[in-house]
């Protein structure tokens, strides 16, 4: 159950970052540094979600 809750929290944060990235990218002069950091954070979250989804070995 804790894994499911953690996965949901990560998915929510991932979706929020996606919205923030789209918002920043849609600005007339997006901040490249901010965009890069958000994209790295989003990728890190995706990697963590994938690890949680892997079956136990």
Coordinates of C-alpha atoms in Angstrom, one line a residue:
X1 CA 0.0 0.0 0.0
X2 CA 2.8 2.4 0.8
X3 CA 4.3 1.8 -2.7
X4 CA 1.0 2.6 -4.3
X5 CA 0.7 5.9 -2.4
X6 CA 4.3 6.8 -3.2
X7 CA 3.7 6.1 -6.9
X8 CA 0.5 8.2 -6.9
X9 CA 2.4 11.1 -5.3
X10 CA 5.2 10.8 -7.8
X11 CA 2.7 10.7 -10.7
X12 CA 1.0 13.9 -9.4
X13 CA 4.3 15.7 -9.0
X14 CA 5.3 14.5 -12.5
X15 CA 2.0 15.9 -14.0
X16 CA 2.5 19.2 -12.1
X17 CA 6.0 19.6 -13.5
X18 CA 4.7 18.8 -17.0
X19 CA 2.2 21.7 -16.6
X20 CA 4.8 24.0 -15.3
X21 CA 7.2 23.2 -18.2
X22 CA 4.4 23.9 -20.7
X23 CA 3.6 27.1 -19.0
X24 CA 7.2 28.3 -18.9
X25 CA 7.8 27.2 -22.5
X26 CA 4.8 29.1 -23.7
X27 CA 6.1 32.4 -22.3
X28 CA 7.6 34.9 -24.8
X29 CA 11.0 34.5 -23.3
X30 CA 11.2 31.2 -21.4
X31 CA 14.0 30.9 -18.8
X32 CA 16.2 28.1 -20.2
X33 CA 17.8 27.4 -16.8
X34 CA 14.4 26.9 -15.1
X35 CA 13.2 24.8 -18.0
X36 CA 16.3 22.6 -17.8
X37 CA 15.9 22.1 -14.1
X38 CA 12.3 21.2 -14.3
X39 CA 12.9 18.7 -17.1
X40 CA 15.7 17.1 -15.1
X41 CA 13.4 16.8 -12.1
X42 CA 10.6 15.4 -14.3
X43 CA 13.0 12.8 -15.7
X44 CA 14.2 11.9 -12.2
X45 CA 10.6 11.4 -11.1
X46 CA 9.9 9.2 -14.1
X47 CA 12.9 7.0 -13.3
X48 CA 11.8 6.6 -9.7
X49 CA 8.2 5.7 -10.9
X50 CA 9.7 3.1 -13.2
X51 CA 11.7 1.5 -10.4
X52 CA 8.6 1.3 -8.2
X53 CA 6.6 -0.4 -11.1
X54 CA 9.3 -3.1 -11.7
X55 CA 8.4 -6.4 -10.2
X56 CA 10.4 -7.5 -7.2
X57 CA 13.4 -9.7 -8.1

